[in-house]
Coordinates of C-alpha atoms and ligand atoms in Angstrom, one line a residue:
M255 CA -68.4 -10.1 36.9
K256 CA -65.1 -8.9 38.3
R257 CA -62.6 -11.3 39.9
F258 CA -60.0 -10.0 42.3
L259 CA -57.0 -12.1 43.3
S260 CA -53.9 -11.3 45.3
G261 CA -51.5 -12.6 47.9
I262 CA -48.7 -11.8 50.4
K263 CA -45.7 -14.1 50.7
P264 CA -45.1 -15.7 54.1
S265 CA -41.4 -15.0 54.0
G266 CA -41.0 -12.6 57.0
E267 CA -43.0 -10.7 59.5
L268 CA -45.5 -8.4 57.7
N269 CA -44.8 -4.7 57.8
I270 CA -47.2 -1.8 57.3
G271 CA -46.1 -1.5 53.7
G272 CA -47.8 -4.7 52.8
Y273 CA -50.9 -3.5 54.6
A274 CA -50.9 -0.1 52.8
G275 CA -50.1 -1.4 49.3
A276 CA -52.0 -4.7 49.3
L277 CA -54.0 -5.9 52.3
R278 CA -56.2 -2.9 52.8
Q279 CA -57.2 -3.1 49.2
Y280 CA -58.3 -6.7 49.6
V281 CA -60.7 -5.6 52.3
A282 CA -62.0 -2.7 50.1
M283 CA -62.5 -4.8 47.0
Q284 CA -64.9 -7.0 48.8
Q285 CA -67.4 -4.1 48.9
E286 CA -68.0 -4.5 45.2
S287 CA -71.2 -6.4 44.8
D288 CA -70.6 -8.0 41.5
A289 CA -67.2 -9.4 42.4
E290 CA -65.6 -12.7 43.5
N291 CA -62.5 -12.5 45.6
F292 CA -59.5 -14.8 46.0
Y293 CA -56.8 -14.1 48.5
F294 CA -54.1 -16.7 48.9
V295 CA -50.9 -17.2 50.7
P296 CA -48.1 -17.7 48.1
D297 CA -46.1 -20.2 50.1
L298 CA -44.6 -21.8 47.0
H299 CA -43.2 -18.4 46.2
A300 CA -41.7 -18.0 49.7
V301 CA -39.4 -21.1 49.1
T302 CA -37.6 -19.5 46.2
V303 CA -35.3 -18.2 48.9
P304 CA -34.3 -20.5 51.8
Q305 CA -36.9 -20.8 54.6
D306 CA -36.8 -22.6 57.9
P307 CA -39.6 -25.2 57.8
K308 CA -41.0 -24.4 61.2
E309 CA -41.1 -20.7 60.4
L310 CA -42.6 -21.2 57.0
H311 CA -45.4 -23.3 58.6
Q312 CA -46.2 -20.6 61.2
R313 CA -45.8 -17.6 58.9
S314 CA -48.2 -19.1 56.3
K315 CA -50.9 -19.4 59.0
E316 CA -50.0 -15.9 60.2
I317 CA -50.5 -14.3 56.8
A318 CA -53.9 -15.9 56.4
A319 CA -54.7 -14.7 60.0
Y320 CA -53.7 -11.1 59.0
Y321 CA -56.1 -11.3 56.1
I322 CA -59.0 -12.2 58.3
A323 CA -58.0 -9.9 61.1
A324 CA -57.8 -6.9 58.7
G325 CA -61.3 -7.7 57.4
V326 CA -61.1 -10.1 54.6
D327 CA -64.3 -12.0 55.1
P328 CA -64.2 -15.8 54.4
K329 CA -67.8 -15.7 53.3
K330 CA -67.0 -13.2 50.5
S331 CA -63.5 -14.3 49.7
A332 CA -61.8 -17.7 49.2
I333 CA -58.8 -17.6 51.6
F334 CA -56.3 -20.4 50.9
L335 CA -52.7 -21.6 50.9
Q336 CA -51.2 -21.8 47.4
S337 CA -49.5 -25.2 48.1
Q338 CA -52.9 -26.7 48.8
V339 CA -54.1 -26.1 45.3
S340 CA -51.8 -28.2 43.2
A341 CA -52.9 -26.6 39.9
H342 CA -50.6 -23.6 40.8
A343 CA -47.5 -25.7 40.5
E344 CA -48.7 -27.4 37.3
L345 CA -49.8 -24.3 35.5
G346 CA -46.6 -22.6 36.7
W347 CA -44.6 -25.1 34.8
L348 CA -46.7 -24.6 31.7
M349 CA -46.3 -20.8 31.9
E350 CA -42.5 -21.3 32.2
T351 CA -42.6 -22.8 28.8
Q352 CA -44.2 -19.6 27.5
A353 CA -41.9 -17.1 29.3
Y354 CA -38.7 -16.0 27.6
F355 CA -35.3 -16.1 29.4
G356 CA -34.8 -12.5 28.3
E357 CA -38.0 -11.1 29.8
L358 CA -37.5 -13.0 33.1
S359 CA -33.9 -11.5 33.2
R360 CA -35.4 -8.0 33.1
M361 CA -37.5 -8.4 36.2
T362 CA -36.3 -5.9 38.7
Q363 CA -37.3 -8.0 41.7
F364 CA -35.1 -10.9 40.5
K365 CA -32.2 -8.5 40.0
D366 CA -32.6 -7.0 43.5
K367 CA -32.9 -10.3 45.2
S368 CA -30.1 -12.1 43.4
E369 CA -27.6 -9.2 43.4
G370 CA -24.3 -10.2 45.1
K371 CA -25.5 -13.7 46.0
D372 CA -23.8 -16.9 44.7
A373 CA -26.4 -19.5 45.4
V374 CA -29.6 -18.2 43.8
S375 CA -32.3 -20.8 43.2
S376 CA -33.5 -21.3 39.6
A377 CA -37.1 -20.9 41.1
L378 CA -36.3 -17.3 42.1
F379 CA -35.6 -16.7 38.4
T380 CA -38.8 -18.4 37.1
Y381 CA -40.9 -17.0 40.0
P382 CA -42.9 -14.6 37.7
A383 CA -44.2 -17.5 35.6
L384 CA -45.6 -19.1 38.8
M385 CA -47.1 -15.7 39.7
A386 CA -48.7 -15.5 36.2
A387 CA -50.2 -19.0 36.9
D388 CA -51.6 -17.9 40.2
I389 CA -53.5 -15.1 38.5
L390 CA -54.5 -16.8 35.3
L391 CA -55.9 -19.9 37.0
Y392 CA -58.7 -17.9 38.5
Q393 CA -59.4 -15.8 35.3
A394 CA -58.8 -12.8 37.6
T395 CA -59.8 -9.5 36.1
H396 CA -58.1 -7.4 38.7
V397 CA -55.0 -7.8 40.8
P398 CA -54.6 -5.4 43.8
V399 CA -50.9 -4.9 44.5
G400 CA -48.3 -2.4 45.6
E401 CA -46.1 -0.6 43.0
D402 CA -43.3 -3.2 43.1
Q403 CA -45.5 -5.9 41.7
K404 CA -46.6 -3.9 38.7
Q405 CA -43.9 -5.4 36.4
H406 CA -44.9 -8.9 37.3
V407 CA -48.6 -8.2 36.5
E408 CA -47.6 -6.7 33.2
L409 CA -45.6 -9.9 32.4
T410 CA -48.7 -11.9 33.3
R411 CA -50.6 -9.9 30.8
D412 CA -48.0 -10.6 28.1
L413 CA -48.0 -14.3 28.9
A414 CA -51.8 -14.5 28.8
N415 CA -51.9 -12.7 25.4
R416 CA -49.1 -14.9 24.1
F417 CA -50.8 -18.1 25.2
N418 CA -54.2 -17.0 23.9
N419 CA -52.8 -16.1 20.5
K420 CA -51.0 -19.4 20.1
F421 CA -53.5 -21.8 21.6
G422 CA -56.9 -20.0 21.6
D423 CA -58.7 -17.9 24.2
V424 CA -58.1 -19.6 27.5
F425 CA -57.1 -16.9 29.9
T426 CA -58.6 -13.5 31.0
V427 CA -56.0 -10.8 30.7
P428 CA -55.8 -9.1 34.1
E429 CA -55.3 -5.5 35.2
P430 CA -53.2 -4.4 38.2
I431 CA -54.9 -2.2 40.7
I432 CA -52.4 0.1 42.4
Q433 CA -53.6 2.8 44.8
E434 CA -52.1 6.3 44.3
V435 CA -51.4 6.7 48.0
G436 CA -49.7 3.9 49.9
C437 CA -48.6 1.8 46.9
R438 CA -44.9 2.3 47.8
I439 CA -44.3 2.9 51.5
M440 CA -40.6 3.8 52.0
S441 CA -38.2 3.0 54.7
L442 CA -38.3 5.2 57.8
D443 CA -34.6 5.7 57.8
D444 CA -34.2 6.3 54.1
P445 CA -37.1 7.4 51.8
G446 CA -35.1 6.2 48.8
K447 CA -35.6 2.6 49.8
K448 CA -38.8 0.5 50.0
M449 CA -39.9 -0.3 53.6
S450 CA -38.8 -3.9 54.0
K451 CA -38.2 -6.4 56.7
S452 CA -34.8 -7.2 55.1
N453 CA -33.4 -3.9 56.2
P454 CA -31.0 -4.6 59.1
N455 CA -32.2 -1.4 60.9
K456 CA -35.3 -2.5 62.9
S457 CA -36.4 1.1 63.3
S458 CA -36.8 1.4 59.5
Y459 CA -40.1 -0.4 59.4
V460 CA -43.2 -0.8 61.5
L461 CA -44.5 -4.4 61.9
M462 CA -48.1 -5.3 62.0
L463 CA -47.6 -6.7 65.5
D464 CA -45.5 -3.9 66.9
E465 CA -46.5 -2.7 70.4
P466 CA -47.8 0.8 70.7
D467 CA -44.6 2.1 72.4
T468 CA -42.4 0.5 69.7
I469 CA -44.5 2.2 67.1
R470 CA -44.2 5.6 68.9
K471 CA -40.5 5.2 69.1
K472 CA -40.0 4.2 65.5
L473 CA -42.1 7.0 64.1
A474 CA -40.5 9.6 66.5
R475 CA -37.1 8.5 65.1
A476 CA -38.2 8.5 61.4
V477 CA -36.0 10.8 59.3
T478 CA -37.6 14.0 58.1
D479 CA -36.6 16.8 55.7
S480 CA -34.8 19.9 56.7
D481 CA -37.3 22.8 56.5
M482 CA -39.7 21.8 59.3
Q483 CA -42.8 22.0 57.0
V484 CA -45.4 19.2 56.8
R485 CA -45.8 19.4 53.0
Y486 CA -46.5 16.7 50.4
D487 CA -43.8 16.9 47.8
W488 CA -41.9 13.8 46.8
E489 CA -39.2 15.7 44.9
A490 CA -38.2 18.1 47.6
K491 CA -39.5 16.3 50.7
P492 CA -39.5 12.6 50.3
A493 CA -39.3 11.6 53.9
V494 CA -42.2 13.8 55.0
S495 CA -44.2 12.8 51.9
N496 CA -43.7 9.1 52.9
L497 CA -45.0 9.9 56.5
L498 CA -47.9 11.8 55.0
E499 CA -48.9 8.7 52.9
I500 CA -48.7 6.5 56.0
Y501 CA -50.8 9.0 57.9
S502 CA -53.4 9.1 55.1
V503 CA -53.6 5.3 54.9
F504 CA -54.0 4.8 58.6
S505 CA -56.3 7.7 59.4
G506 CA -58.4 7.5 56.2
E507 CA -58.0 11.3 55.7
E508 CA -56.9 12.9 52.5
I509 CA -53.3 14.3 52.4
P510 CA -54.3 18.0 51.9
V511 CA -56.5 17.8 55.1
I512 CA -53.5 16.5 57.1
E513 CA -51.1 19.1 55.6
K514 CA -53.5 21.9 56.5
R515 CA -53.8 20.7 60.1
Y516 CA -50.0 20.8 60.7
E517 CA -49.3 24.0 58.7
G518 CA -46.7 26.1 60.5
Q519 CA -46.3 23.6 63.4
G520 CA -43.1 21.7 62.6
Y521 CA -42.8 17.9 62.9
G522 CA -43.4 17.2 66.6
A523 CA -47.2 17.0 66.9
F524 CA -47.4 15.5 63.4
K525 CA -45.2 12.6 64.2
K526 CA -46.9 11.9 67.5
E527 CA -50.4 11.9 66.1
L528 CA -49.2 9.9 63.1
A529 CA -48.2 7.2 65.6
E530 CA -51.6 7.3 67.3
A531 CA -53.3 6.9 64.0
V532 CA -51.2 3.8 63.2
I533 CA -51.8 2.4 66.6
A534 CA -55.6 3.0 66.5
K535 CA -55.8 1.0 63.2
L536 CA -53.5 -1.8 64.2
T537 CA -54.8 -2.5 67.7
P538 CA -58.0 -4.2 66.7
I539 CA -56.2 -6.1 63.9
Q540 CA -53.6 -7.4 66.4
E541 CA -56.4 -8.5 68.8
R542 CA -58.3 -10.4 66.2
F543 CA -55.0 -11.8 64.8
R544 CA -54.1 -13.3 68.2
E545 CA -57.5 -14.9 68.5
I546 CA -57.4 -16.8 65.3
V547 CA -53.8 -17.4 64.3
D548 CA -53.6 -20.8 66.0
S549 CA -57.3 -21.6 66.0
E550 CA -59.4 -24.4 64.4
E551 CA -61.5 -21.7 62.8
L552 CA -58.5 -20.7 60.7
V553 CA -57.8 -24.3 59.6
S554 CA -61.4 -24.7 58.6
I555 CA -61.4 -21.4 56.7
L556 CA -58.3 -22.5 54.8
K557 CA -59.7 -25.9 54.0
D558 CA -62.9 -24.4 52.7
G559 CA -61.0 -21.7 50.7
A560 CA -58.8 -24.3 49.1
E561 CA -61.8 -26.4 48.0
R562 CA -63.5 -23.4 46.4
A563 CA -60.3 -22.3 44.8
A564 CA -59.4 -25.7 43.4
A565 CA -62.8 -26.1 41.7
I566 CA -62.0 -23.0 39.6
A567 CA -58.3 -23.6 39.2
D568 CA -58.6 -27.2 38.1
E569 CA -61.1 -26.2 35.4
T570 CA -58.8 -23.6 34.0
L571 CA -55.8 -25.9 34.1
R572 CA -57.8 -28.5 32.2
K573 CA -58.7 -26.0 29.5
A574 CA -55.1 -24.8 29.2
K575 CA -53.7 -28.4 28.9
Q576 CA -56.3 -29.3 26.3
A577 CA -55.5 -26.2 24.3
M578 CA -51.8 -27.1 24.3
G579 CA -52.5 -30.6 23.0
F580 CA -52.2 -32.7 26.2
V581 CA -54.4 -35.7 26.3
V582 CA -57.2 -34.8 28.7
F583 CA -59.9 -37.3 29.5
Ligands
LIG701 P1 -44.9 -9.5 48.6 O1 -45.2 -10.7 49.4 O2 -43.5 -9.0 48.5 O3 -45.8 -8.3 49.0 C1 -47.2 -8.4 49.2 C2 -47.9 -7.2 48.7 O4 -47.5 -6.1 49.5 C3 -47.1 -5.0 48.6 N1 -46.0 -4.3 49.3 C4 -45.9 -3.0 49.5 N2 -46.8 -2.0 49.2 C5 -46.4 -0.8 49.5 N3 -45.3 -0.5 50.2 C6 -44.4 -1.4 50.6 N4 -43.3 -1.1 51.2 C7 -44.7 -2.8 50.2 N5 -44.1 -4.0 50.5 C8 -44.9 -4.9 49.9 C9 -46.6 -5.7 47.4 O5 -46.6 -4.9 46.3 C10 -47.6 -6.8 47.2 O6 -48.8 -6.4 46.6 N6 -45.0 -11.7 44.1 C11 -45.8 -11.2 45.2 C12 -46.7 -12.3 45.8 C13 -47.6 -13.0 44.8 C14 -48.7 -12.4 44.2 C15 -49.2 -13.4 43.3 C16 -49.4 -11.2 44.2 C17 -47.4 -14.2 44.3 N7 -48.4 -14.5 43.4 C18 -50.3 -13.2 42.5 C19 -50.5 -11.0 43.4 C20 -51.0 -12.0 42.6 C21 -44.9 -10.7 46.3 O7 -43.8 -11.1 46.4 O8 -45.5 -9.8 47.1

């Protein structure tokens, strides 16, 4: 039996990078017949950097609504908020006792997020131990993520092995699942940087809720490479390669098919039709999102998801505590 688990932090508006690297994989994983799926909103992770309480509240519901709108089916997947299953915080603490200062110091996400800042929370530093707990609580076998989370999943594997060697076999050692195409969508103004909402240039990313005209404008403005050829070559043509990956993710077509269609045509038609492919995929997701984001239906899906999740998480936590020597009745 496979168990898939993953999540997207409610720390800003979702851009199409998160969809390409993560969310669309969640939907695809549900097709596997012998699998159980857990997709949660890591709200405890979001507060490792300052959050406005009202925004955190709304964004947490929004991320869950994106899951459902994109096709995560609450019948096949437990959809829940991390903070509603208290075992996450508790196992997170226990995993902190197993993680070394040195290995946490090597996490590139921590280095990126703390660089040049004076007031960095200690939770931002220990964040990967909580992420390990998220995964290990469900005995997940597979964790679908984008490229930037690979290092965290590898640390999770190390912590699971370390724990099992010391205290006996409690945790399943998980594997990351990273798609070849779409695992690292880059910024539209600089293919050397990951597409991210923290970029001050609003044209550098496409948001899941962007209007069709905004999407057309942003993609028309996207930087390209100098020779006018639509060719997939990350070394020589990173900007066009990034656009080709976005095209492939949103149209469902293979990259060579797309390259062939635009052979000898320059970038004009390519960029226009890329925008239409993105719009065609996002429009029904946006419609469904608006229907459910503030609905009772969403609340009941999240309550049900948290109950299903807690039943499994509490059991794993009990085993881990017992193995470590805590008195468990
Ligand atoms: P987060 O919230 O930064 O990103 C959510 C998911 O989206 C992927 N992603 C991207 N993929 C391709 N191109 C991009 N530009 C892009 N931007 C984001 C990320 O790789 C990720 O898969 N620590 C996690 C959240 C988390 C988690 C977990 C994930 C907490 N606990 C347990 C899996 C399992 C994070 O910050 O992802």
